[in-house]
Coordinates of C-alpha atoms in Angstrom, one line a residue:
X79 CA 0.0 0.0 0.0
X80 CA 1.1 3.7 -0.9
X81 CA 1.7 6.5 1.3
X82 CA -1.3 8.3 0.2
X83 CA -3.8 5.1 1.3
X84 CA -2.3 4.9 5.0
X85 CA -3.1 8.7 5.1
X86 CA -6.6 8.2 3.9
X87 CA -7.1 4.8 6.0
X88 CA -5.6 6.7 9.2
X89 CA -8.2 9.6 8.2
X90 CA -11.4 7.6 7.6
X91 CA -10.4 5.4 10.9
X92 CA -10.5 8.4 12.9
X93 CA -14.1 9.3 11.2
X94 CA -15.3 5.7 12.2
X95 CA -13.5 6.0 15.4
X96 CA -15.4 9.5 16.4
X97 CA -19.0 7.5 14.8
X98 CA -18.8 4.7 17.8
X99 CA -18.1 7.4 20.4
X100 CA -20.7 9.0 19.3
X101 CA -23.0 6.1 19.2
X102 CA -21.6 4.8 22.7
X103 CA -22.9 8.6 23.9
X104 CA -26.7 8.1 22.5
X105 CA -27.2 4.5 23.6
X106 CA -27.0 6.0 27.1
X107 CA -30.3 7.9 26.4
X108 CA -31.3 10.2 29.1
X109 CA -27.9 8.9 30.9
X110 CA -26.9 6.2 33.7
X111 CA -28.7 7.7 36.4
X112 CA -32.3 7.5 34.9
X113 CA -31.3 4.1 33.5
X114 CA -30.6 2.8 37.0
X115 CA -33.9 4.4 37.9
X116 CA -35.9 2.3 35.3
X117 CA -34.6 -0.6 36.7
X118 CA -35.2 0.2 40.0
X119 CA -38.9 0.0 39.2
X120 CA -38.4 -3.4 37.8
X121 CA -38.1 -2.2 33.7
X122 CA -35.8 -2.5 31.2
X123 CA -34.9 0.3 29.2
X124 CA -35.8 0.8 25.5
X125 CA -32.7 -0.4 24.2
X126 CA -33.1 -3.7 26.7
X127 CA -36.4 -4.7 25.7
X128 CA -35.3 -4.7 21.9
X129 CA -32.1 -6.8 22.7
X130 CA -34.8 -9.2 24.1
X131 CA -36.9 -9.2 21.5
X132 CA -35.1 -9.9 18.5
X133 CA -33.6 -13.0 17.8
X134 CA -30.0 -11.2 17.1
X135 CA -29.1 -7.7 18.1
X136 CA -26.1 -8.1 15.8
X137 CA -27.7 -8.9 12.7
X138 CA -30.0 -6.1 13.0
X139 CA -30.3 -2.2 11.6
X140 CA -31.1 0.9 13.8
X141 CA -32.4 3.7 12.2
X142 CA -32.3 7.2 13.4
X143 CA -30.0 6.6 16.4
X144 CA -28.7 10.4 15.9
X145 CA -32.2 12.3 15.6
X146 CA -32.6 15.0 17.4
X147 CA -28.3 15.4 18.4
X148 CA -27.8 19.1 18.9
X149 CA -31.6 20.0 19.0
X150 CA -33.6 21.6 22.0
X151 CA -30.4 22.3 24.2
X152 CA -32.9 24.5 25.6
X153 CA -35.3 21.9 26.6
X154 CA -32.2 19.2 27.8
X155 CA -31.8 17.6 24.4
X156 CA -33.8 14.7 23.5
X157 CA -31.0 12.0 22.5
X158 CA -32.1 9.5 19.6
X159 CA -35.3 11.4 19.0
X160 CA -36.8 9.6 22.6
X161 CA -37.3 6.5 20.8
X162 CA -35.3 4.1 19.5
X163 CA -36.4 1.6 16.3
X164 CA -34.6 -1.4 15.1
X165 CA -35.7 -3.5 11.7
X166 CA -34.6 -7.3 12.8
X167 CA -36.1 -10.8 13.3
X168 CA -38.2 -11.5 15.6
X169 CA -39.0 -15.8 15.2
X170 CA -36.9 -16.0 12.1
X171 CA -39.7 -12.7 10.7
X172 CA -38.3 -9.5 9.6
X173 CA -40.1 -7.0 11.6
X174 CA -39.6 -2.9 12.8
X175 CA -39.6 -2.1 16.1
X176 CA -40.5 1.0 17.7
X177 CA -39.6 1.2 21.4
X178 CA -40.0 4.2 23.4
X179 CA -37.7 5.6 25.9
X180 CA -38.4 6.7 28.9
X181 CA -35.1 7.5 30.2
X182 CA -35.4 10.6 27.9
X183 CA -38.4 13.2 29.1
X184 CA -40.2 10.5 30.1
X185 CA -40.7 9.3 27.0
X186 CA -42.1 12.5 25.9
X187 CA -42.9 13.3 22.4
X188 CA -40.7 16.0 20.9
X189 CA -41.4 17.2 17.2
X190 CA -38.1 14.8 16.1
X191 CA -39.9 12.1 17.9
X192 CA -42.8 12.3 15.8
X193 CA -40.8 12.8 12.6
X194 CA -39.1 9.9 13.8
X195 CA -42.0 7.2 14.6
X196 CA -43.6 8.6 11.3
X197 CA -40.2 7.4 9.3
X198 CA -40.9 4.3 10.6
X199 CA -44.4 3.5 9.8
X200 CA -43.4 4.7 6.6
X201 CA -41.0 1.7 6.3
X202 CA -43.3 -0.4 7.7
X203 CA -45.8 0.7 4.8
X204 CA -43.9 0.4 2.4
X205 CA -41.8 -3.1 2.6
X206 CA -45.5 -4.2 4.5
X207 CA -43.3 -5.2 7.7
X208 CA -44.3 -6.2 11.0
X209 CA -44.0 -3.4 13.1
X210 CA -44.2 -3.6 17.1
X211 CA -44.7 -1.1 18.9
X212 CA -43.2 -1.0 22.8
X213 CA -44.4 1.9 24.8
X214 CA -43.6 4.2 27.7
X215 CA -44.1 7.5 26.9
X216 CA -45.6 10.3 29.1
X217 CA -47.3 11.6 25.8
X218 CA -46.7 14.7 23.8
X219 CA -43.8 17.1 25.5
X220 CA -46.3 20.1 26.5
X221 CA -43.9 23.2 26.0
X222 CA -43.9 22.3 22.4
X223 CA -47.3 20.8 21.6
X224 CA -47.6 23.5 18.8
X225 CA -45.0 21.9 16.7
X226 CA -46.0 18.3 17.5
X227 CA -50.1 18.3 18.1
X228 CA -52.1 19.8 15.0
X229 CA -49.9 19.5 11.6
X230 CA -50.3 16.8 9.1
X231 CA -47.0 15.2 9.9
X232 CA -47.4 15.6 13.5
X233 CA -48.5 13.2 16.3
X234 CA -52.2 12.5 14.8
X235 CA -50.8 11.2 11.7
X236 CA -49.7 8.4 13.5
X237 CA -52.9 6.6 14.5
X238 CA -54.0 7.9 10.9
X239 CA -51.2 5.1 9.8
X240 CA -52.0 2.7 12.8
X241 CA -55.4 2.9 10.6
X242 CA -54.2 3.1 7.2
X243 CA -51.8 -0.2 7.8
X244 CA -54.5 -2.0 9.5
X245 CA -56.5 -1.8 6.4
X246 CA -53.3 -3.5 4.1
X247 CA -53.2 -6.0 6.7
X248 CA -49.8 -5.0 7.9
X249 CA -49.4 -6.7 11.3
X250 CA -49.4 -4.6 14.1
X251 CA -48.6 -5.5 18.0
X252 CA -47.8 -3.6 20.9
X253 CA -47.4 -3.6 24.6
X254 CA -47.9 -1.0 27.3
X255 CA -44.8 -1.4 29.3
X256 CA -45.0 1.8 31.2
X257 CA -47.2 5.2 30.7
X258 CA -49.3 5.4 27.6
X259 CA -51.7 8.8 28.0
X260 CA -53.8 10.9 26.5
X261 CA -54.1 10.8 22.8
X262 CA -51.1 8.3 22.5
X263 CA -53.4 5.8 24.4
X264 CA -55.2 5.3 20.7
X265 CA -51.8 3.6 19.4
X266 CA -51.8 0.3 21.3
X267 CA -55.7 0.3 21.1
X268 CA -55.6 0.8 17.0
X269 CA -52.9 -2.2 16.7
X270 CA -53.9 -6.0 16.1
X271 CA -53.5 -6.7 19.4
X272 CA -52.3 -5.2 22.6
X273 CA -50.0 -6.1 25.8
X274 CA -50.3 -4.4 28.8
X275 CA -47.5 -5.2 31.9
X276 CA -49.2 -5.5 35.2
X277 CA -48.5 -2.7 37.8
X278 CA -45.7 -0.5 35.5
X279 CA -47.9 -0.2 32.6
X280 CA -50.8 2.1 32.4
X281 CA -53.3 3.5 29.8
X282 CA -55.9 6.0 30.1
X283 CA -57.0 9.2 28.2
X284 CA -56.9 11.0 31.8
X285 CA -54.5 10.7 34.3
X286 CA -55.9 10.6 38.3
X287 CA -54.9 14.5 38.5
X288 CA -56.8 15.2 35.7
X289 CA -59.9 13.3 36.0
X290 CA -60.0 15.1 39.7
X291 CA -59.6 18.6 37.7
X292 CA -61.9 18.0 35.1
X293 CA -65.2 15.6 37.0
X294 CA -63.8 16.0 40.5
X295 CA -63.8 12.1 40.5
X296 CA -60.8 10.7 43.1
X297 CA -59.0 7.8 42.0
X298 CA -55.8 6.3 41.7
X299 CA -54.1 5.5 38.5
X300 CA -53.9 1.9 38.7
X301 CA -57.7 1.5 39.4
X302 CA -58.4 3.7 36.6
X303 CA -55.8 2.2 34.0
X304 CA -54.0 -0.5 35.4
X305 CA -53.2 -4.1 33.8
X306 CA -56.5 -5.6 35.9
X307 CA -59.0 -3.1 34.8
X308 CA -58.4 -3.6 31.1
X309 CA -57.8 -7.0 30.8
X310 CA -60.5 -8.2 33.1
X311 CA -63.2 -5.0 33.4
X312 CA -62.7 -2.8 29.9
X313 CA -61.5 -5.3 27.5
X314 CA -59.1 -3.0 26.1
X315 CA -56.1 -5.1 26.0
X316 CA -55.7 -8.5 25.0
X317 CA -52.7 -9.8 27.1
X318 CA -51.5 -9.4 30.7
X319 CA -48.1 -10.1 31.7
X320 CA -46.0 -10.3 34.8
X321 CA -43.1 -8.0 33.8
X322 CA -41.3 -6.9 31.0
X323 CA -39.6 -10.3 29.7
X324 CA -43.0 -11.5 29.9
X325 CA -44.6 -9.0 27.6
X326 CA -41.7 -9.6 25.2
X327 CA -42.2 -13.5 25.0
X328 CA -45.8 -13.1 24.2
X329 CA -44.5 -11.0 21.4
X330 CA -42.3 -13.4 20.3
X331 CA -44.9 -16.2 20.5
X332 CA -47.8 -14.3 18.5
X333 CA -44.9 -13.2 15.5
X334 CA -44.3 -16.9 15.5
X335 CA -47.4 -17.8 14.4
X336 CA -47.8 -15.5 11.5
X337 CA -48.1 -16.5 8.3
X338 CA -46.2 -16.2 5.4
X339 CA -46.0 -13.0 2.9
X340 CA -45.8 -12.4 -0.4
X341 CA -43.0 -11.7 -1.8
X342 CA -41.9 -9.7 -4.2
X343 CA -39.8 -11.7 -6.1
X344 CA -36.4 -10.0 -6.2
X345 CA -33.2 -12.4 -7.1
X346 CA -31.3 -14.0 -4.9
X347 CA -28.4 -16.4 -5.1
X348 CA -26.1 -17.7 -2.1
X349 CA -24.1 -15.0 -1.2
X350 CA -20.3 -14.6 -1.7
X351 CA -17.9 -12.0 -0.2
X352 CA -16.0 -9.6 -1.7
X353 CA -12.7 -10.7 -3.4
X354 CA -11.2 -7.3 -2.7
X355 CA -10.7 -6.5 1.2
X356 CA -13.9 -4.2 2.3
X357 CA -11.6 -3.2 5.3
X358 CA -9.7 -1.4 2.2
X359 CA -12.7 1.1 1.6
X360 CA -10.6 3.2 4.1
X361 CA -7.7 3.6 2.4
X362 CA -9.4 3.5 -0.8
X363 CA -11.7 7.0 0.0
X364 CA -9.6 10.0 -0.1
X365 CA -9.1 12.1 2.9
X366 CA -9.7 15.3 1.2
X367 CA -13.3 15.7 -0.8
X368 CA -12.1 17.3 -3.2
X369 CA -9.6 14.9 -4.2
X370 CA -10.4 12.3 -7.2
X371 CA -10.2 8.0 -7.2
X372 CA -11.7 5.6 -9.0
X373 CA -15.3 4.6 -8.1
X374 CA -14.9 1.1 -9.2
X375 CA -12.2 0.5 -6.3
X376 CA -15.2 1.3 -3.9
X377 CA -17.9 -1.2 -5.9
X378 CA -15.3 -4.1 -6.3
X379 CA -15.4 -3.9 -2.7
X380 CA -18.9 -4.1 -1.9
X381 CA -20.1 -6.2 -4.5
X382 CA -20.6 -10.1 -4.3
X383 CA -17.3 -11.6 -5.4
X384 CA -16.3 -8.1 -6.6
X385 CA -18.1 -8.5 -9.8
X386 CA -19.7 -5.9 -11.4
X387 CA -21.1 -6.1 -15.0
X388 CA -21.3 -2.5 -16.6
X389 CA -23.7 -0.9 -18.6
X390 CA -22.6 1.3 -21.6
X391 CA -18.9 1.8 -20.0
X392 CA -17.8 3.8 -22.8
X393 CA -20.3 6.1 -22.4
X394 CA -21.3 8.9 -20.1
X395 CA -18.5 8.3 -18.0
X396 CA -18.9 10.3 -15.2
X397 CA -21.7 7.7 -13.7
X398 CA -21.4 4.4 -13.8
X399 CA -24.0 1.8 -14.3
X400 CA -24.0 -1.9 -14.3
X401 CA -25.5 -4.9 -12.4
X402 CA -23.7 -6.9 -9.4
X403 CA -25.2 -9.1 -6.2
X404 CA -25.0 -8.0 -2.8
X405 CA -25.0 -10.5 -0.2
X406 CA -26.7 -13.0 -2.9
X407 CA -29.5 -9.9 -4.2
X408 CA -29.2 -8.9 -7.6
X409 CA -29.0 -5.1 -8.1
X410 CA -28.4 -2.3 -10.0
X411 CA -26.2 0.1 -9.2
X412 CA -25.5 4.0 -10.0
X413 CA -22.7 5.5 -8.8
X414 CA -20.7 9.0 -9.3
X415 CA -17.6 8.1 -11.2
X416 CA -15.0 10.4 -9.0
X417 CA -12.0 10.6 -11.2
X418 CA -11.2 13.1 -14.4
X419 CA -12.6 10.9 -17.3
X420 CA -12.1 11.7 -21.4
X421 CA -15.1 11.4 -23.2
X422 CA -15.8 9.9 -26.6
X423 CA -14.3 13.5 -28.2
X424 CA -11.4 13.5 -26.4
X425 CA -13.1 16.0 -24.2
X426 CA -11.6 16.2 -19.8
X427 CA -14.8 15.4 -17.8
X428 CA -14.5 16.6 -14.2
X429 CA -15.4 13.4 -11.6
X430 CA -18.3 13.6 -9.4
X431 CA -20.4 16.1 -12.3
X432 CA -23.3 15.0 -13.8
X433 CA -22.9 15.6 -17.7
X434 CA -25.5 15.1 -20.2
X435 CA -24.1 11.6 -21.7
X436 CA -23.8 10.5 -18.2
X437 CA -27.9 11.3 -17.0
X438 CA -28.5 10.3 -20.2
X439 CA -27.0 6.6 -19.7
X440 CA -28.3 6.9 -15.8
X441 CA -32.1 7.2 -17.1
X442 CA -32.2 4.6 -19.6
X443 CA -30.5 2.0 -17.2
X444 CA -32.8 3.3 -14.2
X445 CA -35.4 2.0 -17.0
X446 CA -33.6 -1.4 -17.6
X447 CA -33.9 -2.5 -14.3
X448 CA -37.2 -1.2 -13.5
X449 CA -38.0 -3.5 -16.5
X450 CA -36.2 -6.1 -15.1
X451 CA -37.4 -6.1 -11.4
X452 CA -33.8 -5.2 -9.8
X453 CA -33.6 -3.3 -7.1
X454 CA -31.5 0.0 -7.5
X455 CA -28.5 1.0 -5.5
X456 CA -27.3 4.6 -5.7
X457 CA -23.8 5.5 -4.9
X458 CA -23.6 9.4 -4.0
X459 CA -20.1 11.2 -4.3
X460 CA -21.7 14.0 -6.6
X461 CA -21.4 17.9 -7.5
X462 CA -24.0 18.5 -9.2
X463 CA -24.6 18.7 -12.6
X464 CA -22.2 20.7 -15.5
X465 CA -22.6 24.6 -15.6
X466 CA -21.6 27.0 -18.1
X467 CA -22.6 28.0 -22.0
X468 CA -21.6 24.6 -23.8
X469 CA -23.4 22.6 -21.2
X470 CA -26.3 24.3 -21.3
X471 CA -26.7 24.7 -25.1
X472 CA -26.3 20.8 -25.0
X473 CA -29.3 20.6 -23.5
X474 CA -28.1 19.6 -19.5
X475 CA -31.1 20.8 -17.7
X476 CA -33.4 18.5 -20.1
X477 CA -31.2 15.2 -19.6
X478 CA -30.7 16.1 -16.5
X479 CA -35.2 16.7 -16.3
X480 CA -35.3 12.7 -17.5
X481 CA -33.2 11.2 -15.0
X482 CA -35.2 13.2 -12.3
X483 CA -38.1 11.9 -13.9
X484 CA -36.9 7.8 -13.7
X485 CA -35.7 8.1 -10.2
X486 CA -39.1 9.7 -9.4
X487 CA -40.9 7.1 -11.1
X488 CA -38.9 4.0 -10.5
X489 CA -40.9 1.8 -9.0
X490 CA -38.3 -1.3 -8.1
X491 CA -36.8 -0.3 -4.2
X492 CA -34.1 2.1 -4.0
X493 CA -31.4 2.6 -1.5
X494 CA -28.9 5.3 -1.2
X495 CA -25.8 6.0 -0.2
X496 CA -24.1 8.9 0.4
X497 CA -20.3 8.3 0.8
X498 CA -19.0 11.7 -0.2
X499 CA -20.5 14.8 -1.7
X500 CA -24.3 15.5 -2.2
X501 CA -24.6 18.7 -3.1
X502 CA -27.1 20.9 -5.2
X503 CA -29.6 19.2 -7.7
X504 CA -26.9 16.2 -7.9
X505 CA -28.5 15.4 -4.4
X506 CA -32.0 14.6 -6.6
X507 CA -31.1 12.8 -9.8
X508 CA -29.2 10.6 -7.6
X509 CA -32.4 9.9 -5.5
X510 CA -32.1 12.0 -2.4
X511 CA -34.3 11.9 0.4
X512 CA -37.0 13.7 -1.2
X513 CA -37.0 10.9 -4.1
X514 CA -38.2 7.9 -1.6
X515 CA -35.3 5.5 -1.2
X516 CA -36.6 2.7 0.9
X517 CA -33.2 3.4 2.8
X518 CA -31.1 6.2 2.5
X519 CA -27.4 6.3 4.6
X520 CA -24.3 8.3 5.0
X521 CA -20.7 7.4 5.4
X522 CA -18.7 9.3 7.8
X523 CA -17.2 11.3 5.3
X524 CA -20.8 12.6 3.8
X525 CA -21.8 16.1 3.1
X526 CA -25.3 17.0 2.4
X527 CA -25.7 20.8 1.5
X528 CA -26.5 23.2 -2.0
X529 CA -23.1 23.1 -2.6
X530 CA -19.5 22.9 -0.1
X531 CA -18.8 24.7 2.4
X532 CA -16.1 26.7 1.0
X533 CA -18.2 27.3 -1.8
X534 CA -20.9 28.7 0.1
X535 CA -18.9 30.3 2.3
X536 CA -17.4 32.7 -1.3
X537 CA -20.8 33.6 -2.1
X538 CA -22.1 34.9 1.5
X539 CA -19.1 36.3 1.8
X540 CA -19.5 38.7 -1.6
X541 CA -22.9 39.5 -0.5
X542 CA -21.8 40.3 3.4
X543 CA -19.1 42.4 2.1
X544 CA -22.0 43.9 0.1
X545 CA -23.9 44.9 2.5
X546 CA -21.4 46.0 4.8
X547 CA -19.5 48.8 1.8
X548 CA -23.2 50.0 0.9
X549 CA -23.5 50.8 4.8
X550 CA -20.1 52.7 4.6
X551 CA -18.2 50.3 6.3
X552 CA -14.7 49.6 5.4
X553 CA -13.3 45.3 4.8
X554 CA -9.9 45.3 5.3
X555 CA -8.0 41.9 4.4
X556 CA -8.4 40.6 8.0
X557 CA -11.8 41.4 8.0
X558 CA -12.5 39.5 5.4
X559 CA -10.5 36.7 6.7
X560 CA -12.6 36.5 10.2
X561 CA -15.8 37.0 8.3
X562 CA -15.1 33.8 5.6
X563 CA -14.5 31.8 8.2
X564 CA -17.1 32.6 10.2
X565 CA -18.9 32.2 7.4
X566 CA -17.3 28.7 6.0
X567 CA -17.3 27.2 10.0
X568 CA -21.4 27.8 10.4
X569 CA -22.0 26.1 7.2
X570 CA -20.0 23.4 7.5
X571 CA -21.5 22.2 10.6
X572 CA -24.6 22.0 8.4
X573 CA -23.1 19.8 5.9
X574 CA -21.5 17.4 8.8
X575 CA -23.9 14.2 8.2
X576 CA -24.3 14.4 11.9
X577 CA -26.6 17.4 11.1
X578 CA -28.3 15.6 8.6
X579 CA -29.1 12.5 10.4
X580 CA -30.2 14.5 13.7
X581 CA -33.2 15.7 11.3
X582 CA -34.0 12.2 9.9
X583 CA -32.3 13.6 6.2
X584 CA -30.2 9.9 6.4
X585 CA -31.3 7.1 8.4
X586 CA -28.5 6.3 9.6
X587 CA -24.8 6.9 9.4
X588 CA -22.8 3.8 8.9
X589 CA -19.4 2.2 9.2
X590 CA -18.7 1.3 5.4
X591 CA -17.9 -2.1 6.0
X592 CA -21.5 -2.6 7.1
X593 CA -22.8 -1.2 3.8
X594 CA -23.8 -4.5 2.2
X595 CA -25.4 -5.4 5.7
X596 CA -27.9 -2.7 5.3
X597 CA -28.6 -3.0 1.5
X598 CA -29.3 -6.6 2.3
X599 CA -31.4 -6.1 5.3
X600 CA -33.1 -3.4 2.7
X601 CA -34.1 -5.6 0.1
X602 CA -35.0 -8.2 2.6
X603 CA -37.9 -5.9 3.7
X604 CA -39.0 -4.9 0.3
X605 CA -39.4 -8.5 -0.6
X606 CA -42.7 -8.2 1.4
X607 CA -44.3 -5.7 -0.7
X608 CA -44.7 -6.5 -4.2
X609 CA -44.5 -4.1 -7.1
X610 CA -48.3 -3.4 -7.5
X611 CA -47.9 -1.0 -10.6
X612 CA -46.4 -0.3 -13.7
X613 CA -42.9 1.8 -14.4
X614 CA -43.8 5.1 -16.7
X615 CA -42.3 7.9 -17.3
X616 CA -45.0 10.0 -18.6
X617 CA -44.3 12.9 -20.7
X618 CA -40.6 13.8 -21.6
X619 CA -39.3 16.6 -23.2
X620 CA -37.0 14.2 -25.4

């Protein structure tokens, strides 16, 4: 190995290194004290209870574990969102589950929190999953009901979904496993079937205080909610259990007796490993994002026996498109082509741009395997697409209008994953969150923004330096200097994928090495739903 891959290995390390502290910090939830405090009243914590459940922690996928890091320091924080939701196997069945924590508020609600649960009953939806539902949760967090209570993506639209999956048939169980008030009390009720722990579990649409403010009625909150007065007087819940363990068996025995789905039909073969060392994606991704390398170093690495069959590879060279098998699924995969590239006219392509040869090719393989029934993998280390007068006369914005159009319209699962760059409208054609990937990711070394930080940081500084010479003020050099990078330190802490994942932009951010772990696990939940309708395009501009 060179020089220049120990640097980039050493670099990367020190990303992945600064990921599992990070991680270590926000499995703690609310911290050790209130975790000791849960256990003291005889229940595990939200993390705990999933560990129980499925049949390998290991093997499965957290999504969201950074929602909500660096958000409402004024309110404490609210680590992982409040809630914390796994997709594994429960019984040998691939299911979600949505657990939350009551180490953090209480459980309380935050507006991330319902962003959060909402992400995954969308999963659930979509891949028609399983999904079990674990709560403790003192309801919605009062000094911020107005940006959690009455929108269409706030806490109602939950038990709009608890509905709306009921009707598809998706299976839906949870258990009350501590407080469960107020509106969220409709949540349990609305699922298949419902747990409820004796004494630590609770369910009412008053609390004792309240029903003593509102009727003047006196009563305790186990009498009026408690495990014996809805299994045995209201009916409400199906199941009683003697503790938390308890609950989670019953769980485990009902999944066990549900029946198979229907699948999908995507292809899979026995897997194979990579021939090429995935521990060498380290060394492999420059240190610097600016800096070029070859994209196909990066596939042969993730792809089943590092083969990978390209589409059209003399053309539109700044994407590449072909088909490979991850962990044993068939797939197609897009990916930004980072090095300088000639084109057929001897023309220097910068990596990482979009040109219009390469959307071009991107569109009609998007096409192919849509045709096909293969699941799409995208590969972000992108710019954006080709600027200036020859570009544009070629016709850029209209190419770049189709492949927009058959990432929108694709109708085979996509996943995403950002390694490097996603900047500007690069970020969309190469299916973005706003374009529905099934699961969308980020690398350590991902940036999500309009365009780089020192980028940005150039064109707010010409229009601060604007503003401040029409107001009479003088910029001297150093000036100038402080102000760019005051300017350039605020935005990039906006393109950090830590920023993007507290807001639920990325589901997760990820090791590399564990990339084909959560393709896999992807597909595997997208074989439960199939395709129900055709792939079209509608009308082009061709």
């Amino acid at each position: 190995m060179d020089l220049n891959f120990n640097k980039n290995e050493d670099s990367n390390k020190l990303l992945v290194s600064e990921l599992k502290k990070r991680l270590a910090k926000v499995k703690l939830g609310g911290g050790k004290a209130r975790i000791e405090k849960q256990h003291a009243k005889g229940k595990m914590t939200a993390r705990e209870r999933i560990t129980y459940l499925l049949d390998s922690d290991e093997d499965s996928i957290e999504i969201g574990a950074f929602a909500g890091e660096g958000m409402y320091k004024e309110h404490g924080g609210c680590p992982s969102g409040g809630v914390v939701i796994k997709i594994g196997h429960v019984k040998g069945k691939q299911c979600i589950v949505v657990a939350n924590d009551a180490t953090v508020k209480a459980g309380a609600w935050f507006p991330i929190t319902g962003k959060k649960n909402l992400r995954a009953q969308e999963i659930a939806i979509e891949n028609r999953l399983p999904i079990i539902y674990l709560v403790d949760s003192a309801g919605v967090y009062l000094p911020m009901q107005d940006e959690i209570f009455p929108d269409k993506e706030h806490f109602g639209r939950i038990f709009r979904n608890n509905a709306v999956m009921s009707s598809m048939g998706i299976t839906q169980i949870s258990a009350i496993m501590g407080s469960c008030v107020a509106g969220g009390a409709y949540l349990p009720i609305m699922s298949d079937e419902a747990l409820i722990v004796d004494k630590t579990g609770s369910i009412f649409l008053a609390g004792s205080y309240l029903v003593k403010a509102a009727i003047g009625e006196s009563i305790d909150n186990e009498t009026l909610g408690g495990a014996i007065t809805h299994c045995e007087i209201s009916g409400v819940t199906d199941y009683k259990a003697k503790d938390d363990k308890a609950a989670l068996d019953t769980i485990k025995n009902i999944v066990d007796k549900i029946g198979d789905f229907d699948k999908a039909g995507y292809n899979r073969k026995k897997t194979q490993k990579p021939k090429l060392d995935p521990n060498e994606l380290y060394g492999t991704l420059p240190k610097l994002r600016h800096e070029q390398y070859d994209m196909l170093e990066i596939i042969h690495r993730l792809v089943d026996n590092s083969e990978f069959e390209q589409y059209k590879e003399d053309y539109g060279k700044t994407i590449l498109t072909g088909y490979a098998r991850i962990d044993g699924w068939a797939v197609g995969i897009v990916a930004n082509q980072r090095k300088v590239v000639k084109n057929a006219k001897g023309e220097m392509q910068f990596g990482g741009v979009i040109y219009s040869d390469s959307a071009d090719k991107a569109t009609r393989f998007i096409a192919n395997c849509n045709q096909k029934k293969i699941p799409l993998v995208f590969l972000q280390d992108v710019t954006g697409f080709m600027v200036g007068s020859k570009s544009e006369h070629g016709g850029i914005i209209k190419d770049g209008a189709k492949m927009v159009n058959a990432v929108s319209n694709s109708v085979v699962p996509k996943f995403t994953i950002v390694i490097g760059n996603s900047y500007g409208a690069g970020n969309y054609a190469m299916c973005g969150k706003a374009y529905d990937p099934r699961l969308i990711v980020a690398w350590p070394s991902a940036e999500l923004a309009v365009m780089s930080g020192n980028s940005a940081a150039k064109v707010l500084l010409q229009i601060e330096t604007a503003s401040l010479k029409k107001k009479g003020e003088t910029i001297t050099k150093e000036k100038e200097t402080e102000l760019f990078n005051k300017i350039k330190d605020r935005y990039d802490n906006q393109v950090s994928p830590y920023y993007a994942a507290a807001r639920l932009w990325t589901d997760a951010i990820i090791e590399p090495t564990d990339t084909r772990k959560w393709i896999s696990m992807g597909i595997e939940a997208a074989n439960h739903a199939p395709i129900e309708k055709a792939f079209n395009l509608g009308i082009l501009q061709v």
